[in-house]
Coordinates of C-alpha atoms and ligand atoms in Angstrom, one line a residue:
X60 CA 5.1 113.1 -96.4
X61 CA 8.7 113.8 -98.0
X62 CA 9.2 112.7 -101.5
X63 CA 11.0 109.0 -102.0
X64 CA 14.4 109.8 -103.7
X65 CA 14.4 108.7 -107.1
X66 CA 18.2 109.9 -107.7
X67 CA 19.5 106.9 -105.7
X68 CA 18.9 103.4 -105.1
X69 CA 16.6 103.1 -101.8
X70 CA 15.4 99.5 -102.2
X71 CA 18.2 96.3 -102.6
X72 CA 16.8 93.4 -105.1
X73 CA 16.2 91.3 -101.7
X74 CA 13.5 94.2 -100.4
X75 CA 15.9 95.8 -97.9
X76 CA 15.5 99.7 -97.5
X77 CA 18.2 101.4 -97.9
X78 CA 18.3 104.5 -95.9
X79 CA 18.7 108.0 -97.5
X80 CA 17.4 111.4 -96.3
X81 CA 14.4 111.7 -98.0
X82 CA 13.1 108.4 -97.3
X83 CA 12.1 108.6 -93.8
X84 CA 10.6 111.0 -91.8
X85 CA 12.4 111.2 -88.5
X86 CA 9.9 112.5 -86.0
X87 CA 7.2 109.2 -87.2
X88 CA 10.1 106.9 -86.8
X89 CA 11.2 108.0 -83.5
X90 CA 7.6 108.0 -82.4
X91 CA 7.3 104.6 -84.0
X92 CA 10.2 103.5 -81.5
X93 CA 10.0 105.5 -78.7
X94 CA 7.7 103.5 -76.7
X95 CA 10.0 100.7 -76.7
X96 CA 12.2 101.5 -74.2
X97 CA 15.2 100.4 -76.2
X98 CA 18.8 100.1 -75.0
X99 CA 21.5 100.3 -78.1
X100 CA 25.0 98.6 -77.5
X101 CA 27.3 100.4 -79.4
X102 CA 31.5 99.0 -78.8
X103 CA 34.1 101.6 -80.0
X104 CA 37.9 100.0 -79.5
X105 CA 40.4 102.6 -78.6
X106 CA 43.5 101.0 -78.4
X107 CA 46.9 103.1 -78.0
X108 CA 47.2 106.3 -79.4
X109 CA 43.6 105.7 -81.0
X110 CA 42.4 106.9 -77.2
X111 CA 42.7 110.0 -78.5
X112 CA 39.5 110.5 -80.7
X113 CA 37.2 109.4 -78.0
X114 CA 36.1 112.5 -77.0
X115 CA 34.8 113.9 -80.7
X116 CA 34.0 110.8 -80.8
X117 CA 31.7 110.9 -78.0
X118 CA 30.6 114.3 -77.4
X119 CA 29.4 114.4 -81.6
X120 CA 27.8 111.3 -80.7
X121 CA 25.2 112.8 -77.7
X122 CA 25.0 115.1 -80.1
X123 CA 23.2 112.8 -82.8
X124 CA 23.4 109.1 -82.2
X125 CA 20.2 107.5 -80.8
X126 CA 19.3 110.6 -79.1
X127 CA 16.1 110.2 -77.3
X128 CA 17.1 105.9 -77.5
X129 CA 19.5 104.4 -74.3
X130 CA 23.1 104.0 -75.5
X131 CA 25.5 102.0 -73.4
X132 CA 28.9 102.7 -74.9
X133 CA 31.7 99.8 -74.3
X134 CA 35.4 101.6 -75.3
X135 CA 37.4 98.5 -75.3
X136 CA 41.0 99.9 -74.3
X137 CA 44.4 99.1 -72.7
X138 CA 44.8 102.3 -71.6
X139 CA 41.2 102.9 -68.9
X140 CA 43.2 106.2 -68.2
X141 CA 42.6 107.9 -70.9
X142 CA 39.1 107.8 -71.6
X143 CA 38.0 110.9 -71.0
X144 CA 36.2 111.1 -68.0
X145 CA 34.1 114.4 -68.3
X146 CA 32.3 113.7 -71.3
X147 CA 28.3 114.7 -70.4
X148 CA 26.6 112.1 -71.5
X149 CA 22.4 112.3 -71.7
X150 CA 19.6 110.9 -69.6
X151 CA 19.8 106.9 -69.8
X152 CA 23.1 106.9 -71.7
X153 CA 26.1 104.9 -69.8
X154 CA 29.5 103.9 -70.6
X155 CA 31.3 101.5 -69.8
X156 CA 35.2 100.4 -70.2
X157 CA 36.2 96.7 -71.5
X158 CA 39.7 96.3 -70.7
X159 CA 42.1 94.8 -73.2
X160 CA 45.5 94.0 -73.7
X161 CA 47.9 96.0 -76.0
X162 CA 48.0 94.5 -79.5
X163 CA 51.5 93.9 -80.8
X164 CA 50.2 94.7 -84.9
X165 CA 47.9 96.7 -86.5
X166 CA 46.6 93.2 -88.4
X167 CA 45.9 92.1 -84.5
X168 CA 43.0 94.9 -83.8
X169 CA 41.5 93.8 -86.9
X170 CA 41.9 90.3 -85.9
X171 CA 40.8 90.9 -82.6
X172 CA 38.0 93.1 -82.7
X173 CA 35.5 90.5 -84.2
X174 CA 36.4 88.4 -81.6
X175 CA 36.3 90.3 -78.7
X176 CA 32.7 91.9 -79.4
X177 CA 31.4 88.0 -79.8
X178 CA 32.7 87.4 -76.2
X179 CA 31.1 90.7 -74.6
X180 CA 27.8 90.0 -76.1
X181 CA 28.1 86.2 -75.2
X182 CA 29.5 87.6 -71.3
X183 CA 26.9 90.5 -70.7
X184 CA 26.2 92.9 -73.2
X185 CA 23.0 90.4 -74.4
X186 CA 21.0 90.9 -71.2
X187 CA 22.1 94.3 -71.7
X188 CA 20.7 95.6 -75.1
X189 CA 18.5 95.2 -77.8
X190 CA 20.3 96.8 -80.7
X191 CA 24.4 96.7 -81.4
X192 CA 26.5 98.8 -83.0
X193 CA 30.3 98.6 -83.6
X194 CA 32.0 101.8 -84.5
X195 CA 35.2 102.7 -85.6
X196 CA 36.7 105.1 -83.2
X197 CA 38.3 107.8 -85.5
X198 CA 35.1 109.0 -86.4
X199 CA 32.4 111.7 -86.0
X200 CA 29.3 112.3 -85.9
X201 CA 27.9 115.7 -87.9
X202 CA 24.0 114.8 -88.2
X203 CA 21.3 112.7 -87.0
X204 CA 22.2 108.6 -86.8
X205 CA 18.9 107.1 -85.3
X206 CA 16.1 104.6 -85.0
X207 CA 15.7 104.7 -88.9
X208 CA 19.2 102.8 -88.8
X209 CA 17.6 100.0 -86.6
X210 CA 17.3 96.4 -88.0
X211 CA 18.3 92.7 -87.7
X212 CA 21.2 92.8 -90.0
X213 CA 22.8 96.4 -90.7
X214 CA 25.5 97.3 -93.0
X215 CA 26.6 100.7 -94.6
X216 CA 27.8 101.2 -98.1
X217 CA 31.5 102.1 -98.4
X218 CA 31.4 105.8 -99.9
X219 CA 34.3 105.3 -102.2
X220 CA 33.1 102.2 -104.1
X221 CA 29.0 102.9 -104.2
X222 CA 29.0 104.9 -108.1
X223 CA 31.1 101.3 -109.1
X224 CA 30.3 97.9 -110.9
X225 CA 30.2 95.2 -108.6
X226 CA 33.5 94.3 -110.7
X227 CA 35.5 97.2 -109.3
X228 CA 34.4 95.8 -105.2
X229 CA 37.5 95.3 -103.9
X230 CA 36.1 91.5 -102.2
X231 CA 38.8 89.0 -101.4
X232 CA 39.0 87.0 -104.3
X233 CA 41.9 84.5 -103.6
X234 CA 40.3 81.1 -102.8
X235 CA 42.5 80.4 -100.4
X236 CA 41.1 83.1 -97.7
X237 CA 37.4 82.1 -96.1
X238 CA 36.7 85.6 -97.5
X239 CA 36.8 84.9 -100.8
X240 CA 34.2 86.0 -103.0
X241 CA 33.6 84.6 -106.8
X242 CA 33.4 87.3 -109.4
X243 CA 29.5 86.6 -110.0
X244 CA 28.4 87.5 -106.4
X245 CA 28.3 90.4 -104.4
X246 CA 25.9 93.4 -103.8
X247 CA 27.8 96.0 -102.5
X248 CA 30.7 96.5 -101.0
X249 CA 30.4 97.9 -97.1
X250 CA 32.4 99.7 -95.3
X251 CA 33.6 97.8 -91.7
X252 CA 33.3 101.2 -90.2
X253 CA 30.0 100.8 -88.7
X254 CA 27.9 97.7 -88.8
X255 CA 25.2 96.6 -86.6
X256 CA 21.5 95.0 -85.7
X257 CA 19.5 92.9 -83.4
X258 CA 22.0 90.9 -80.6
X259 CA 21.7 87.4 -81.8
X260 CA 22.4 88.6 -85.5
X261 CA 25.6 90.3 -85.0
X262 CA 26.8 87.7 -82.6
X263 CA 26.6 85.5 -85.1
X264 CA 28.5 87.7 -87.7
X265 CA 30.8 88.0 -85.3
X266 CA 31.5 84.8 -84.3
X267 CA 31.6 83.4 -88.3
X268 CA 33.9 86.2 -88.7
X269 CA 36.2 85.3 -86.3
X270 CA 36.2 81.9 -86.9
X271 CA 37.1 82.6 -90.5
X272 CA 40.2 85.4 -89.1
X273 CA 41.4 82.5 -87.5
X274 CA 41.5 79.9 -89.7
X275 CA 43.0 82.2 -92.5
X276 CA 45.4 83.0 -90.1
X277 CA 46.3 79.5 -89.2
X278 CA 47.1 79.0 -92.9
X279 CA 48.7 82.4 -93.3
X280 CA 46.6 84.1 -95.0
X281 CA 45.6 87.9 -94.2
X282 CA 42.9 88.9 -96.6
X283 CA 42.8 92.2 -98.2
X284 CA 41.0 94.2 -96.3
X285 CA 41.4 92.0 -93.3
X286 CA 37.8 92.2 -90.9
X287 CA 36.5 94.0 -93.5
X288 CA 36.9 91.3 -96.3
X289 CA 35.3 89.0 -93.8
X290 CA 32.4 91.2 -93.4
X291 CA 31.8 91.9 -96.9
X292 CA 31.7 87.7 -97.9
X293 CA 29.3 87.3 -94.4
X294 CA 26.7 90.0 -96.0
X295 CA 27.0 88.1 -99.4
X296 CA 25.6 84.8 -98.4
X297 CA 24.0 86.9 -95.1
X298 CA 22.1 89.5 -96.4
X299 CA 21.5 92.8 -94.7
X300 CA 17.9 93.7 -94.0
X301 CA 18.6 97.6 -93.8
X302 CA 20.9 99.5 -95.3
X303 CA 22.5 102.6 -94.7
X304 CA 23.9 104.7 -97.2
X305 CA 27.3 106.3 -97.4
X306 CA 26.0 109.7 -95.3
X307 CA 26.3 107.2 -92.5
X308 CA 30.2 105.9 -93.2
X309 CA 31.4 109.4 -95.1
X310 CA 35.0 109.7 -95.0
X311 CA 36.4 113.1 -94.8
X312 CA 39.2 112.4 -97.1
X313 CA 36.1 112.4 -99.8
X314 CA 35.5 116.0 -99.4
X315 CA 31.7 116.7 -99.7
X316 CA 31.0 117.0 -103.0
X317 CA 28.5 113.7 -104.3
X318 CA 25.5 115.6 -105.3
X319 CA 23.2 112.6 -103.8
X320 CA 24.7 113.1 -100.4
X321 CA 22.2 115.8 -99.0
X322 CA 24.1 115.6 -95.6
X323 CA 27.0 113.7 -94.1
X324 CA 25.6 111.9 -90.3
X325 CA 29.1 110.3 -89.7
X326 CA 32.5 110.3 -91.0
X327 CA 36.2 109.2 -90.7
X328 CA 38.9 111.8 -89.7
X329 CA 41.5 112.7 -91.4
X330 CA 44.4 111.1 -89.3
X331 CA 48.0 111.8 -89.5
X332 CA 49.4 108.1 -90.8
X333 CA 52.6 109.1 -89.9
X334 CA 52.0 109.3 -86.1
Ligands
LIG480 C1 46.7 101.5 -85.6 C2 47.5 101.6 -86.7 C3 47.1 101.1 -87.9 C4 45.8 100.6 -88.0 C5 45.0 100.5 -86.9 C6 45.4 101.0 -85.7 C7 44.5 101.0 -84.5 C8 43.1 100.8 -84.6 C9 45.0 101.3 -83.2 O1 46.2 101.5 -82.9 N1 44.1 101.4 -82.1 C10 42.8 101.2 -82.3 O2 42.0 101.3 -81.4 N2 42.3 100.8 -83.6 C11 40.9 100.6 -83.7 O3 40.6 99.9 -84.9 C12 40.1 101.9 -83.7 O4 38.8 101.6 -83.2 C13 40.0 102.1 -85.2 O5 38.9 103.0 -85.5 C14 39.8 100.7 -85.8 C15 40.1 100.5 -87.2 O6 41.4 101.1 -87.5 P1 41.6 102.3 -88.4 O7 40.5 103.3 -88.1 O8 43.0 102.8 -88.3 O9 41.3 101.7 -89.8 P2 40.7 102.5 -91.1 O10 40.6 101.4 -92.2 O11 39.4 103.0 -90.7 O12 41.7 103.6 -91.4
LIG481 MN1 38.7 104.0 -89.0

């Protein structure tokens, strides 16, 4: 067996592993799963230009996502005609394309997303799948994302704010946003970037999450990190039972230089903000 880590946390205070290398062994886990026949959901919203990173996007993810598992991709897009059509995809791996109209702000995907991906799962993707992930679409994959990231409730750990004191989170804190979060709670901060688990828990994150976008939007509030300060205060009073550590939400801007991170599985892309 490969030695537990002992340079980084791998257990939260409520019993939930959190997943390093090191602290699985990935041929016993995928053994452990493979006879379940399992189908994993996993919604990527390319809206706009952000058609664009579909295929790294989706060739690095046959490449390491759920290989050996069923993935049924939904790209939720206004623009059908530029999802790339000759992407290869693996044995029992499917994609599908969730049409959706142009959003006239940023702050709209954001608002939008949560919602949308309540209403698929509610519509179809619940007879469809067992597992759920949401992923941000300017991302890629550079190593393996598997079974050992299966659970009910699944959140990653931001990789700019894990080495920081739950003082530093940057949580909503203004009581007047549903987000808000009081000084003396809080965990760890996640990153939005990838979150995921079991159908019926993620619809419900979703659909508390959306509810909460929209009443903070009916009083004209837009908290900080918009969805993601809605995630955040859902996995305070809804705690995670995995989670995955920042080699699953690295961001590229980071560089690769954390000592604990013995290999980066996914990460954002350096985009061009002025475009
Ligand atoms: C465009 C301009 C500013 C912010 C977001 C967008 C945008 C986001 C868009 O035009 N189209 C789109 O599909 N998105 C979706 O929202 C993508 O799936 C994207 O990965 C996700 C989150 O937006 P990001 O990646 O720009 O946000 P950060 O916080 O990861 O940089
Ligand atoms: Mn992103």
């Amino acid at each position: 067996m490969e030695p537990v880590r002992t340079d980084v946390l791998t257990v939260t205070p409520w019993l939930a592993p959190i997943v390093w290398e090191g602290t699985f062994d990935p041929l016993v886990i995928d053994e452990a799963f493979r006879t379940h026949n399992l189908t994993i959901a996993t919604t990527v919203f390319a809206v706009g230009k952000y058609t664009r990173f579909l295929r790294d996007f989706l060739e690095s993810a046959e490449k390491h996502f759920m290989v050996g598992l069923d993935v049924h991709y939904y790209v939720f897009t206004d623009l059908p005609g530029d999802v790339p059509s000759n992407v290869t995809l693996g044995v029992g791996r499917l994609l599908s394309i969730v049409k959706v109209m142009k959003f006239d702000r940023w702050q709209e995907i954001s608002l939008r997303r949560m919602e949308l991906i309540q209403t698929a799962i509610e519509d179809h993707i619940h007879r469809e799948a067992h597992y759920i992930f949401c992923l941000d679409v300017d991302m890629r994959f550079h190593g393996r994302v598997g079974s050992e990231a299966l659970g009910r409730l699944v959140a990653a750990i931001h990789p700019w704010f894990y080495m920081y004191p739950r003082s530093q989170y940057p949580y909503e804190r203004r009581t007047v946003s549903t987000a808000s979060v009081p000084e003396d709670q809080g965990d760890f901060y996640y990153q939005a970037n990838i979150f995921g688990g079991a159908l019926e828990d993620v619809h419900r994150l979703t659909k508390t999450c959306r509810e909460h976008l929209e009443v903070d939007k009916s009083v004209g509030v837009e908290a900080v990190w918009q969805e993601e300060s809605h995630l955040n205060w859902y996995l305070v009073k809804n705690k995670p039972t995995k989670l995955l550590s920042p080699e699953y939400v690295w961001d590229d801007a980071r560089g690769g230089k954390a000592k604990e991170i013995k290999l980066v599985r996914f990460s954002s892309v350096i985009k061009n903000k002025a475009e």
